Amino acid sequence: MPARPTETPAMFEVDLDPVALEPYEQLLGPARMAKLRAGVGRLAGRTIWNINSTAAGGGVAELLSSLIPLARALGVDVRWLVVDGDPAFFALTKRLCSTIYGSAGDGGPLGPDERAHYRRVTDDNAAQLQMWVDPGDVVVVHDPQPAGLIRRARELGATVIWRSHIGSDQPNSHTEAGWAFLRPFVMEADATVFLTEGHAQHWTPDTHVIPPSIDPCAPKNMALTARQAVDILGVAGVLGGSASAEITVPAPLGPAITVRHAATVLRVGPPPPPDVPMVVQVSRWDRLKDMDGVLEAFMQAGAGHCHLTLAGPAVDSVADDPEAAGAYELSRSRWAALAPDDRRRVQLLCLPVTDRRENALVVNALQRHATVVVQKSLAEGFGLTAAEAMWKARPIVASAVGGLREQVVDGVTGLAVADPRDLPATAAAVRRLLDDPGFAQKLGAGARQLVVDRFLPDRHLLEWAATLEKILTKGSHDAQTG
């Protein structure tokens, strides 16, 4: 049985700097910005709280870091709270997320003892909500970790929405166990929002679907020249040929960004030169991202003239992910088992997160420099790393799972592999893009256009505004007729 925390968890509010609207107007154009202002402006006067389990690392934190400042700049009072917990709590919630993806995770139980520990930690966090949440507020609770706060937020007079960023296309015994654990907590919400229709559950209250977005003005997606990308990767130790100790790049939002920290690199010999084609996957170190499967598919592709780069954050940098080190070790072991000549063509990167804007800029440069980007997830919530690469007009090979299916249209915006465990099919898709640059360029252009049309933040915020209006109107009607 997990031990009771020795200290009360300390929930905290994340403080975010304001942003200017001009860079977004330059990218989106006056018509889209006018529509955005009008749609989001209808929420003025309402306080909206987001609650998740980490202020940095992972897709949820990244989404909130970009959307909240933009919403504030548009006149909406949006705020962000992060729950706290002990190592046993985060091990449990990681297991819970894994099961909802359809995997056993660490294989541990989700029984009465685990439920009791989950309740203790979330109740301790929920007891602090009254310091922030007032009657009439909206509270958006993200993913399993803080779901135990839903009841308390409603007791405080808030309208509460549970936002799921995870799910599985194929229900199995693991997903059943995960949803059974979560169901009593999620059922307390006024409404639920999923990333993709295929992940919604038949029992979730007042279900809506809102796909996520990328921030085109953020360090990870802002414009870079090919020269800047090479120089950044040289300073980071990813590419050879750089004699600079640092490089500073102006940013559309906030101060200029200086890259000065080298990645922790597992590699034999010197870094690859900039003119060597490179296949890249960037993701968290997570078994479901299947980095070692990418490595095996790359070997099967037989592209002896290319290098492979597998990149993720430093393994101890994501507070709510205790399994990152184990996932990295799987990839390291697979790399170590390669023949010496093959090891020289593969590098594993742990990117430092000492400065998160610097980290994002290195990811940006890595995606822009890639000849082919791979996202070989075995299961996926949405997979915004695909949209990031597509925004940069990179040809992509992705598993046809979760939200990746809505981004990578086979033969139009990338190459989709129907079975994520089909290594020969993944290898063939990678080889096809390497061997046919014209086709790869065509797919990259189609990918960029899809992101422009469907996965930028104006669409995302407008859908949230419309959905919140529906939920609040329904709640008001139910209260009058109840």
CSV table of C-alpha atoms in Angstrom, one decimal:
chain,number,residue,atom,x,y,z
A,1,MET,CA,0.0,0.0,0.0
A,2,PRO,CA,1.5,3.4,-0.9
A,3,ALA,CA,2.6,5.5,2.1
A,4,ARG,CA,0.6,8.6,3.0
A,5,PRO,CA,2.5,11.7,2.0
A,6,THR,CA,4.5,13.2,4.9
A,7,GLU,CA,3.7,16.7,3.8
A,8,THR,CA,0.5,18.3,2.4
A,9,PRO,CA,0.9,18.7,-1.4
A,10,ALA,CA,1.4,22.4,-2.4
A,11,MET,CA,-0.7,23.4,-5.3
A,12,PHE,CA,0.6,26.5,-7.1
A,13,GLU,CA,-0.4,29.0,-9.8
A,14,VAL,CA,1.8,29.3,-12.8
A,15,ASP,CA,2.7,32.9,-13.7
A,16,LEU,CA,3.0,33.5,-17.4
A,17,ASP,CA,4.3,36.6,-19.2
A,18,PRO,CA,1.9,38.5,-21.4
A,19,VAL,CA,2.3,38.3,-25.2
A,20,ALA,CA,1.8,40.8,-28.0
A,21,LEU,CA,-0.9,40.2,-30.6
A,22,GLU,CA,1.1,41.7,-33.6
A,23,PRO,CA,3.1,38.5,-34.4
A,24,TYR,CA,-0.1,36.5,-34.6
A,25,GLU,CA,-1.8,39.1,-36.7
A,26,GLN,CA,1.1,39.0,-39.2
A,27,LEU,CA,0.8,35.2,-39.5
A,28,LEU,CA,-3.0,34.8,-39.4
A,29,GLY,CA,-4.0,38.0,-41.2
A,30,PRO,CA,-6.5,40.7,-40.2
A,31,ALA,CA,-9.6,38.7,-41.1
A,32,ARG,CA,-8.7,35.7,-39.0
A,33,MET,CA,-7.6,37.9,-36.1
A,34,ALA,CA,-10.9,39.9,-36.2
A,35,LYS,CA,-12.9,36.7,-36.1
A,36,LEU,CA,-10.8,35.5,-33.2
A,37,ARG,CA,-11.2,38.7,-31.2
A,38,ALA,CA,-15.0,38.6,-31.7
A,39,GLY,CA,-15.4,35.0,-30.8
A,40,VAL,CA,-13.1,34.9,-27.8
A,41,GLY,CA,-14.3,38.3,-26.6
A,42,ARG,CA,-17.7,36.8,-25.6
A,43,LEU,CA,-15.9,35.2,-22.6
A,44,ALA,CA,-14.8,38.5,-21.2
A,45,GLY,CA,-15.7,38.9,-17.6
A,46,ARG,CA,-15.4,35.1,-16.9
A,47,THR,CA,-12.5,33.6,-15.0
A,48,ILE,CA,-11.3,30.3,-16.4
A,49,TRP,CA,-8.9,28.0,-14.5
A,50,ASN,CA,-6.9,25.2,-16.0
A,51,ILE,CA,-5.5,22.5,-13.6
A,52,ASN,CA,-2.9,19.9,-14.6
A,53,SER,CA,0.0,18.1,-13.0
A,54,THR,CA,3.1,19.8,-14.3
A,55,ALA,CA,4.2,23.3,-15.3
A,56,ALA,CA,6.8,22.2,-17.8
A,57,GLY,CA,7.4,19.1,-20.0
A,58,GLY,CA,4.8,17.2,-22.0
A,59,GLY,CA,2.1,18.4,-24.4
A,60,VAL,CA,-0.5,19.7,-21.9
A,61,ALA,CA,2.0,22.1,-20.3
A,62,GLU,CA,3.1,23.2,-23.7
A,63,LEU,CA,-0.4,23.9,-24.9
A,64,LEU,CA,-1.3,25.9,-21.8
A,65,SER,CA,1.9,27.9,-22.0
A,66,SER,CA,0.9,29.2,-25.4
A,67,LEU,CA,-2.9,29.4,-25.3
A,68,ILE,CA,-3.2,31.1,-21.9
A,69,PRO,CA,-1.1,34.2,-22.7
A,70,LEU,CA,-2.8,34.5,-26.1
A,71,ALA,CA,-6.3,34.3,-24.5
A,72,ARG,CA,-5.2,36.9,-21.9
A,73,ALA,CA,-4.0,39.2,-24.6
A,74,LEU,CA,-7.5,38.9,-26.1
A,75,GLY,CA,-9.1,40.1,-22.9
A,76,VAL,CA,-10.0,36.8,-21.2
A,77,ASP,CA,-9.0,36.0,-17.6
A,78,VAL,CA,-7.5,32.5,-18.0
A,79,ARG,CA,-5.3,31.1,-15.3
A,80,TRP,CA,-3.3,27.9,-14.5
A,81,LEU,CA,-2.9,25.8,-11.4
A,82,VAL,CA,-0.6,22.8,-11.0
A,83,VAL,CA,-1.3,19.9,-8.5
A,84,ASP,CA,1.4,18.4,-6.3
A,85,GLY,CA,1.9,14.8,-5.2
A,86,ASP,CA,4.4,12.3,-3.9
A,87,PRO,CA,6.4,9.8,-6.1
A,88,ALA,CA,3.8,7.1,-5.4
A,89,PHE,CA,1.0,9.3,-6.7
A,90,PHE,CA,2.9,10.1,-9.9
A,91,ALA,CA,3.8,6.5,-10.5
A,92,LEU,CA,0.2,5.6,-10.1
A,93,THR,CA,-1.1,8.3,-12.4
A,94,LYS,CA,1.5,7.4,-15.0
A,95,ARG,CA,0.3,3.8,-14.8
A,96,LEU,CA,-3.3,5.1,-15.1
A,97,CYS,CA,-2.4,7.1,-18.3
A,98,SER,CA,-0.7,4.0,-19.8
A,99,THR,CA,-3.7,1.8,-19.3
A,100,ILE,CA,-6.0,4.3,-21.0
A,101,TYR,CA,-3.6,4.2,-23.9
A,102,GLY,CA,-4.1,0.4,-23.9
A,103,SER,CA,-0.8,-0.6,-22.3
A,104,ALA,CA,0.0,-2.3,-19.0
A,105,GLY,CA,2.5,0.4,-18.1
A,106,ASP,CA,4.6,-0.7,-15.2
A,107,GLY,CA,2.2,-3.6,-14.6
A,108,GLY,CA,1.2,-2.4,-11.1
A,109,PRO,CA,-2.3,-2.6,-9.7
A,110,LEU,CA,-5.2,-0.1,-9.8
A,111,GLY,CA,-7.0,-1.5,-6.8
A,112,PRO,CA,-8.5,-0.2,-3.6
A,113,ASP,CA,-5.2,0.8,-2.0
A,114,GLU,CA,-4.2,2.8,-5.1
A,115,ARG,CA,-7.7,4.4,-5.2
A,116,ALA,CA,-7.4,5.4,-1.6
A,117,HIS,CA,-3.9,6.9,-2.1
A,118,TYR,CA,-5.2,8.8,-5.2
A,119,ARG,CA,-8.1,10.2,-3.2
A,120,ARG,CA,-5.8,11.3,-0.3
A,121,VAL,CA,-3.5,13.2,-2.6
A,122,THR,CA,-6.2,14.8,-4.7
A,123,ASP,CA,-8.3,15.6,-1.7
A,124,ASP,CA,-5.3,17.4,-0.1
A,125,ASN,CA,-4.9,19.4,-3.3
A,126,ALA,CA,-8.7,20.0,-3.6
A,127,ALA,CA,-8.7,21.5,-0.1
A,128,GLN,CA,-6.6,24.4,-1.4
A,129,LEU,CA,-8.9,25.3,-4.3
A,130,GLN,CA,-10.9,27.8,-2.3
A,131,MET,CA,-7.8,30.1,-2.3
A,132,TRP,CA,-8.4,30.6,-6.0
A,133,VAL,CA,-11.7,29.4,-7.4
A,134,ASP,CA,-14.9,31.5,-6.9
A,135,PRO,CA,-18.5,30.8,-7.7
A,136,GLY,CA,-19.2,31.4,-11.4
A,137,ASP,CA,-15.7,30.5,-12.5
A,138,VAL,CA,-14.9,27.8,-15.1
A,139,VAL,CA,-12.5,25.1,-14.1
A,140,VAL,CA,-10.9,22.9,-16.8
A,141,VAL,CA,-9.3,19.8,-15.3
A,142,HIS,CA,-6.7,18.2,-17.6
A,143,ASP,CA,-6.1,14.4,-17.7
A,144,PRO,CA,-6.3,11.8,-14.9
A,145,GLN,CA,-3.9,13.3,-12.4
A,146,PRO,CA,-6.1,16.1,-11.1
A,147,ALA,CA,-9.5,14.5,-11.8
A,148,GLY,CA,-10.1,14.0,-8.1
A,149,LEU,CA,-10.5,17.8,-7.8
A,150,ILE,CA,-13.7,17.9,-9.9
A,151,ARG,CA,-16.2,17.5,-7.1
A,152,ARG,CA,-14.6,20.1,-4.9
A,153,ALA,CA,-14.5,22.6,-7.7
A,154,ARG,CA,-18.2,22.2,-8.3
A,155,GLU,CA,-18.9,22.5,-4.6
A,156,LEU,CA,-17.2,25.9,-4.8
A,157,GLY,CA,-19.7,27.0,-7.5
A,158,ALA,CA,-17.6,26.5,-10.6
A,159,THR,CA,-18.6,24.9,-13.9
A,160,VAL,CA,-16.1,22.1,-14.3
A,161,ILE,CA,-14.9,20.5,-17.5
A,162,TRP,CA,-12.7,17.4,-17.7
A,163,ARG,CA,-10.3,17.6,-20.6
A,164,SER,CA,-8.8,14.4,-21.8
A,165,HIS,CA,-5.5,14.4,-23.8
A,166,ILE,CA,-5.2,10.6,-23.9
A,167,GLY,CA,-7.0,7.6,-25.3
A,168,SER,CA,-6.9,4.4,-27.3
A,169,ASP,CA,-8.4,3.4,-30.7
A,170,GLN,CA,-8.7,-0.2,-29.6
A,171,PRO,CA,-10.3,-0.8,-26.2
A,172,ASN,CA,-8.9,-3.8,-24.2
A,173,SER,CA,-8.6,-5.0,-20.7
A,174,HIS,CA,-6.1,-2.3,-19.8
A,175,THR,CA,-8.3,0.5,-21.1
A,176,GLU,CA,-11.3,-1.0,-19.2
A,177,ALA,CA,-9.3,-1.0,-16.0
A,178,GLY,CA,-8.1,2.6,-16.5
A,179,TRP,CA,-11.5,4.0,-17.3
A,180,ALA,CA,-13.0,2.1,-14.4
A,181,PHE,CA,-10.6,3.8,-12.0
A,182,LEU,CA,-11.3,7.2,-13.4
A,183,ARG,CA,-15.1,7.0,-14.1
A,184,PRO,CA,-16.3,8.0,-10.6
A,185,PHE,CA,-14.2,11.1,-10.7
A,186,VAL,CA,-14.9,12.1,-14.3
A,187,MET,CA,-18.7,11.6,-13.9
A,188,GLU,CA,-18.7,14.5,-11.4
A,189,ALA,CA,-17.9,17.0,-14.2
A,190,ASP,CA,-20.4,19.2,-15.9
A,191,ALA,CA,-18.9,18.3,-19.3
A,192,THR,CA,-16.0,16.5,-20.9
A,193,VAL,CA,-13.8,17.4,-23.9
A,194,PHE,CA,-11.7,15.0,-25.9
A,195,LEU,CA,-9.0,15.6,-28.5
A,196,THR,CA,-10.5,13.2,-31.1
A,197,GLU,CA,-13.9,11.6,-31.4
A,198,GLY,CA,-12.5,8.0,-31.3
A,199,HIS,CA,-11.3,8.5,-27.7
A,200,ALA,CA,-14.6,9.7,-26.2
A,201,GLN,CA,-16.5,7.3,-23.9
A,202,HIS,CA,-20.2,6.5,-24.0
A,203,TRP,CA,-20.6,7.4,-20.4
A,204,THR,CA,-18.8,10.7,-20.2
A,205,PRO,CA,-21.1,13.7,-19.4
A,206,ASP,CA,-21.9,16.2,-22.1
A,207,THR,CA,-19.1,15.2,-24.4
A,208,HIS,CA,-17.4,17.5,-26.9
A,209,VAL,CA,-14.4,17.2,-29.2
A,210,ILE,CA,-11.7,19.9,-29.7
A,211,PRO,CA,-8.4,19.1,-31.5
A,212,PRO,CA,-5.4,20.9,-30.1
A,213,SER,CA,-3.1,23.3,-31.9
A,214,ILE,CA,0.5,24.5,-32.2
A,215,ASP,CA,1.7,28.0,-31.5
A,216,PRO,CA,3.4,29.4,-34.7
A,217,CYS,CA,5.0,32.3,-32.7
A,218,ALA,CA,6.5,30.1,-30.0
A,219,PRO,CA,10.2,29.2,-30.0
A,220,LYS,CA,9.5,25.7,-31.1
A,221,ASN,CA,7.7,26.9,-34.2
A,222,MET,CA,8.9,30.3,-35.1
A,223,ALA,CA,10.6,30.9,-38.4
A,224,LEU,CA,14.3,29.9,-38.8
A,225,THR,CA,16.5,30.0,-41.8
A,226,ALA,CA,18.4,26.9,-42.8
A,227,ARG,CA,21.6,28.5,-41.7
A,228,GLN,CA,20.2,29.4,-38.3
A,229,ALA,CA,19.0,25.8,-37.8
A,230,VAL,CA,22.4,24.4,-38.6
A,231,ASP,CA,24.2,26.8,-36.3
A,232,ILE,CA,21.8,26.0,-33.5
A,233,LEU,CA,22.4,22.3,-33.9
A,234,GLY,CA,26.1,22.9,-34.1
A,235,VAL,CA,26.1,24.6,-30.7
A,236,ALA,CA,23.9,21.9,-29.2
A,237,GLY,CA,26.4,19.2,-30.4
A,238,VAL,CA,23.9,17.6,-32.8
A,239,LEU,CA,25.7,18.5,-36.0
A,240,GLY,CA,29.4,19.1,-36.8
A,241,GLY,CA,31.1,22.0,-38.3
A,242,SER,CA,30.3,24.7,-35.8
A,243,ALA,CA,33.0,26.6,-34.0
A,244,SER,CA,30.6,28.9,-32.0
A,245,ALA,CA,30.1,28.5,-28.3
A,246,GLU,CA,26.6,30.0,-28.5
A,247,ILE,CA,24.1,31.6,-30.9
A,248,THR,CA,21.5,34.2,-30.2
A,249,VAL,CA,18.3,34.3,-32.3
A,250,PRO,CA,15.6,37.0,-32.1
A,251,ALA,CA,12.1,35.8,-31.3
A,252,PRO,CA,8.7,37.2,-32.3
A,253,LEU,CA,7.5,36.8,-28.6
A,254,GLY,CA,9.8,37.8,-25.7
A,255,PRO,CA,13.5,38.4,-25.7
A,256,ALA,CA,16.0,36.9,-28.0
A,257,ILE,CA,17.0,33.3,-27.3
A,258,THR,CA,20.5,32.2,-26.7
A,259,VAL,CA,21.5,28.6,-27.3
A,260,ARG,CA,24.6,27.7,-25.2
A,261,HIS,CA,23.8,24.3,-23.6
A,262,ALA,CA,24.9,21.2,-25.4
A,263,ALA,CA,22.7,18.1,-25.5
A,264,THR,CA,23.7,14.9,-23.7
A,265,VAL,CA,24.5,12.8,-26.8
A,266,LEU,CA,25.0,9.1,-27.1
A,267,ARG,CA,27.0,8.6,-30.3
A,268,VAL,CA,30.1,7.0,-31.6
A,269,GLY,CA,32.5,9.4,-33.3
A,270,PRO,CA,32.0,13.0,-34.3
A,271,PRO,CA,28.6,14.5,-35.0
A,272,PRO,CA,27.2,14.1,-38.5
A,273,PRO,CA,28.0,16.9,-41.0
A,274,PRO,CA,25.2,19.2,-42.0
A,275,ASP,CA,24.9,17.9,-45.6
A,276,VAL,CA,24.1,14.3,-44.5
A,277,PRO,CA,20.4,13.4,-44.8
A,278,MET,CA,18.9,12.9,-41.3
A,279,VAL,CA,15.8,11.0,-40.1
A,280,VAL,CA,14.5,12.4,-36.9
A,281,GLN,CA,12.0,11.5,-34.2
A,282,VAL,CA,11.4,14.0,-31.3
A,283,SER,CA,9.2,12.9,-28.4
A,284,ARG,CA,9.2,12.1,-24.8
A,285,TRP,CA,11.1,9.1,-23.6
A,286,ASP,CA,8.1,6.8,-23.4
A,287,ARG,CA,7.6,3.2,-24.4
A,288,LEU,CA,4.5,4.1,-26.4
A,289,LYS,CA,6.6,6.5,-28.6
A,290,ASP,CA,8.6,3.4,-29.6
A,291,MET,CA,11.9,5.0,-30.1
A,292,ASP,CA,13.7,1.6,-30.3
A,293,GLY,CA,11.1,0.6,-33.0
A,294,VAL,CA,12.1,3.7,-35.0
A,295,LEU,CA,15.7,2.6,-34.7
A,296,GLU,CA,14.9,-0.9,-36.0
A,297,ALA,CA,12.9,0.5,-38.9
A,298,PHE,CA,15.7,2.8,-39.8
A,299,MET,CA,18.1,-0.1,-40.0
A,300,GLN,CA,15.6,-2.1,-42.1
A,301,ALA,CA,15.3,0.9,-44.5
A,302,GLY,CA,19.0,0.3,-45.5
A,303,ALA,CA,19.7,4.0,-46.0
A,304,GLY,CA,23.5,3.7,-45.4
A,305,HIS,CA,24.0,7.4,-46.5
A,306,CYS,CA,21.7,8.7,-43.8
A,307,HIS,CA,21.8,9.3,-40.0
A,308,LEU,CA,19.1,8.8,-37.5
A,309,THR,CA,18.5,11.1,-34.5
A,310,LEU,CA,16.2,10.1,-31.6
A,311,ALA,CA,15.7,13.1,-29.3
A,312,GLY,CA,13.8,13.6,-26.1
A,313,PRO,CA,14.0,15.8,-23.0
A,314,ALA,CA,16.4,15.1,-20.2
A,315,VAL,CA,15.0,12.0,-18.5
A,316,ASP,CA,14.6,13.7,-15.1
A,317,SER,CA,12.9,16.9,-16.4
A,318,VAL,CA,9.2,15.9,-16.5
A,319,ALA,CA,7.9,15.8,-12.9
A,320,ASP,CA,4.8,13.6,-13.6
A,321,ASP,CA,6.7,11.0,-15.7
A,322,PRO,CA,8.7,8.6,-13.6
A,323,GLU,CA,9.2,6.1,-16.5
A,324,ALA,CA,11.3,8.2,-18.8
A,325,ALA,CA,14.6,6.8,-17.6
A,326,GLY,CA,13.5,3.3,-18.3
A,327,ALA,CA,12.2,4.1,-21.8
A,328,TYR,CA,15.5,5.8,-22.6
A,329,GLU,CA,17.4,2.8,-21.3
A,330,LEU,CA,15.5,0.5,-23.8
A,331,SER,CA,16.6,2.7,-26.7
A,332,ARG,CA,20.2,2.9,-25.3
A,333,SER,CA,20.4,-0.9,-25.1
A,334,ARG,CA,19.1,-1.3,-28.6
A,335,TRP,CA,21.6,1.2,-29.9
A,336,ALA,CA,24.4,-0.6,-28.0
A,337,ALA,CA,23.5,-3.8,-29.7
A,338,LEU,CA,24.0,-2.4,-33.2
A,339,ALA,CA,27.0,-3.3,-35.3
A,340,PRO,CA,29.8,-0.7,-34.9
A,341,ASP,CA,29.2,0.9,-38.4
A,342,ASP,CA,25.5,1.2,-37.7
A,343,ARG,CA,26.1,2.8,-34.3
A,344,ARG,CA,28.0,5.6,-36.0
A,345,ARG,CA,24.9,6.5,-38.0
A,346,VAL,CA,22.6,6.8,-34.9
A,347,GLN,CA,22.6,9.3,-32.1
A,348,LEU,CA,20.4,9.6,-29.0
A,349,LEU,CA,19.9,13.1,-27.6
A,350,CYS,CA,18.7,14.1,-24.2
A,351,LEU,CA,18.0,17.8,-24.6
A,352,PRO,CA,18.6,20.0,-21.6
A,353,VAL,CA,15.6,21.9,-20.2
A,354,THR,CA,17.7,24.4,-18.1
A,355,ASP,CA,16.2,27.1,-20.3
A,356,ARG,CA,12.9,25.9,-21.8
A,357,ARG,CA,12.9,28.5,-24.6
A,358,GLU,CA,16.3,27.4,-25.6
A,359,ASN,CA,15.2,23.7,-25.5
A,360,ALA,CA,12.2,24.5,-27.7
A,361,LEU,CA,14.5,26.4,-30.2
A,362,VAL,CA,16.8,23.4,-30.5
A,363,VAL,CA,13.7,21.1,-31.2
A,364,ASN,CA,12.6,23.7,-33.8
A,365,ALA,CA,16.0,23.5,-35.5
A,366,LEU,CA,16.1,19.7,-35.4
A,367,GLN,CA,12.7,19.4,-37.0
A,368,ARG,CA,13.5,22.0,-39.7
A,369,HIS,CA,16.8,20.3,-40.5
A,370,ALA,CA,15.3,16.8,-40.7
A,371,THR,CA,15.1,15.2,-44.2
A,372,VAL,CA,12.3,13.0,-42.9
A,373,VAL,CA,10.4,13.2,-39.6
A,374,VAL,CA,9.0,10.1,-38.0
A,375,GLN,CA,6.3,9.8,-35.3
A,376,LYS,CA,6.0,6.0,-34.7
A,377,SER,CA,3.7,6.0,-31.7
A,378,LEU,CA,2.1,2.8,-30.7
A,379,ALA,CA,-0.7,4.8,-29.1
A,380,GLU,CA,-1.3,8.5,-29.2
A,381,GLY,CA,-3.6,11.2,-27.8
A,382,PHE,CA,-3.1,13.6,-30.7
A,383,GLY,CA,0.6,13.8,-31.4
A,384,LEU,CA,1.4,17.5,-31.9
A,385,THR,CA,5.0,16.7,-32.7
A,386,ALA,CA,3.6,15.7,-36.1
A,387,ALA,CA,1.8,19.1,-36.5
A,388,GLU,CA,5.0,20.9,-35.5
A,389,ALA,CA,7.0,19.1,-38.3
A,390,MET,CA,4.2,19.6,-40.8
A,391,TRP,CA,4.1,23.4,-40.0
A,392,LYS,CA,7.8,23.4,-41.1
A,393,ALA,CA,6.8,21.6,-44.3
A,394,ARG,CA,8.7,18.4,-43.4
A,395,PRO,CA,7.7,15.1,-45.0
A,396,ILE,CA,6.5,12.8,-42.2
A,397,VAL,CA,6.0,9.1,-41.6
A,398,ALA,CA,3.5,8.5,-38.8
A,399,SER,CA,1.5,5.7,-37.3
A,400,ALA,CA,-2.2,5.8,-38.1
A,401,VAL,CA,-3.2,6.0,-34.4
A,402,GLY,CA,-5.1,8.5,-32.3
A,403,GLY,CA,-5.0,12.1,-33.6
A,404,LEU,CA,-2.1,11.3,-35.9
A,405,ARG,CA,-4.8,10.0,-38.3
A,406,GLU,CA,-6.3,13.5,-38.5
A,407,GLN,CA,-3.0,15.0,-39.4
A,408,VAL,CA,-1.2,12.6,-41.6
A,409,VAL,CA,-3.4,11.9,-44.6
A,410,ASP,CA,-1.6,9.1,-46.5
A,411,GLY,CA,-0.1,10.4,-49.7
A,412,VAL,CA,-1.4,13.9,-49.2
A,413,THR,CA,0.2,15.3,-46.0
A,414,GLY,CA,2.6,12.5,-45.2
A,415,LEU,CA,2.8,8.7,-45.2
A,416,ALA,CA,0.6,6.9,-42.7
A,417,VAL,CA,1.5,3.3,-41.5
A,418,ALA,CA,-1.7,1.4,-40.7
A,419,ASP,CA,-0.1,-0.9,-38.1
A,420,PRO,CA,2.3,0.9,-35.8
A,421,ARG,CA,4.2,-2.3,-35.1
A,422,ASP,CA,4.8,-3.0,-38.8
A,423,LEU,CA,8.5,-2.3,-39.0
A,424,PRO,CA,8.9,-3.2,-42.7
A,425,ALA,CA,6.1,-0.8,-43.7
A,426,THR,CA,7.6,2.0,-41.6
A,427,ALA,CA,11.0,1.2,-43.1
A,428,ALA,CA,9.6,1.3,-46.7
A,429,ALA,CA,7.8,4.6,-46.0
A,430,VAL,CA,11.0,6.2,-44.7
A,431,ARG,CA,13.0,4.9,-47.7
A,432,ARG,CA,10.5,6.1,-50.2
A,433,LEU,CA,10.7,9.7,-48.9
A,434,LEU,CA,14.5,9.6,-48.8
A,435,ASP,CA,14.7,8.2,-52.4
A,436,ASP,CA,12.1,10.6,-53.9
A,437,PRO,CA,12.8,14.2,-52.8
A,438,GLY,CA,10.2,15.6,-55.2
A,439,PHE,CA,7.4,13.5,-53.6
A,440,ALA,CA,8.7,14.4,-50.2
A,441,GLN,CA,8.5,18.1,-51.0
A,442,LYS,CA,5.0,17.7,-52.2
A,443,LEU,CA,3.9,16.0,-49.0
A,444,GLY,CA,5.6,18.7,-47.0
A,445,ALA,CA,3.7,21.4,-48.8
A,446,GLY,CA,0.4,19.6,-48.2
A,447,ALA,CA,1.3,19.1,-44.6
A,448,ARG,CA,2.0,22.8,-44.1
A,449,GLN,CA,-1.3,23.8,-45.6
A,450,LEU,CA,-3.3,21.4,-43.4
A,451,VAL,CA,-1.7,23.0,-40.3
A,452,VAL,CA,-2.5,26.5,-41.6
A,453,ASP,CA,-6.1,25.5,-42.1
A,454,ARG,CA,-6.8,23.4,-39.0
A,455,PHE,CA,-4.2,23.4,-36.3
A,456,LEU,CA,-3.3,27.0,-35.4
A,457,PRO,CA,-4.4,28.6,-32.1
A,458,ASP,CA,-7.2,30.9,-33.5
A,459,ARG,CA,-9.2,27.8,-34.5
A,460,HIS,CA,-8.5,26.2,-31.2
A,461,LEU,CA,-9.5,29.2,-29.1
A,462,LEU,CA,-12.6,29.8,-31.1
A,463,GLU,CA,-13.8,26.2,-30.6
A,464,TRP,CA,-13.1,26.5,-26.9
A,465,ALA,CA,-15.1,29.7,-26.7
A,466,ALA,CA,-18.1,28.2,-28.6
A,467,THR,CA,-17.9,25.1,-26.5
A,468,LEU,CA,-17.8,27.0,-23.2
A,469,GLU,CA,-20.8,29.0,-24.3
A,470,LYS,CA,-22.8,25.9,-25.0
A,471,ILE,CA,-21.8,24.3,-21.7
A,472,LEU,CA,-22.5,27.4,-19.6
A,473,THR,CA,-25.9,28.0,-21.4
A,474,LYS,CA,-26.8,24.4,-20.8
A,475,GLY,CA,-25.9,24.6,-17.2
A,476,SER,CA,-27.9,27.8,-16.7
A,477,HIS,CA,-30.9,26.1,-18.4
A,478,ASP,CA,-30.6,23.0,-16.3
A,479,ALA,CA,-30.4,25.1,-13.1
A,480,GLN,CA,-33.6,27.0,-14.1
A,481,THR,CA,-35.6,23.8,-14.9
A,482,GLY,CA,-34.0,21.5,-12.3
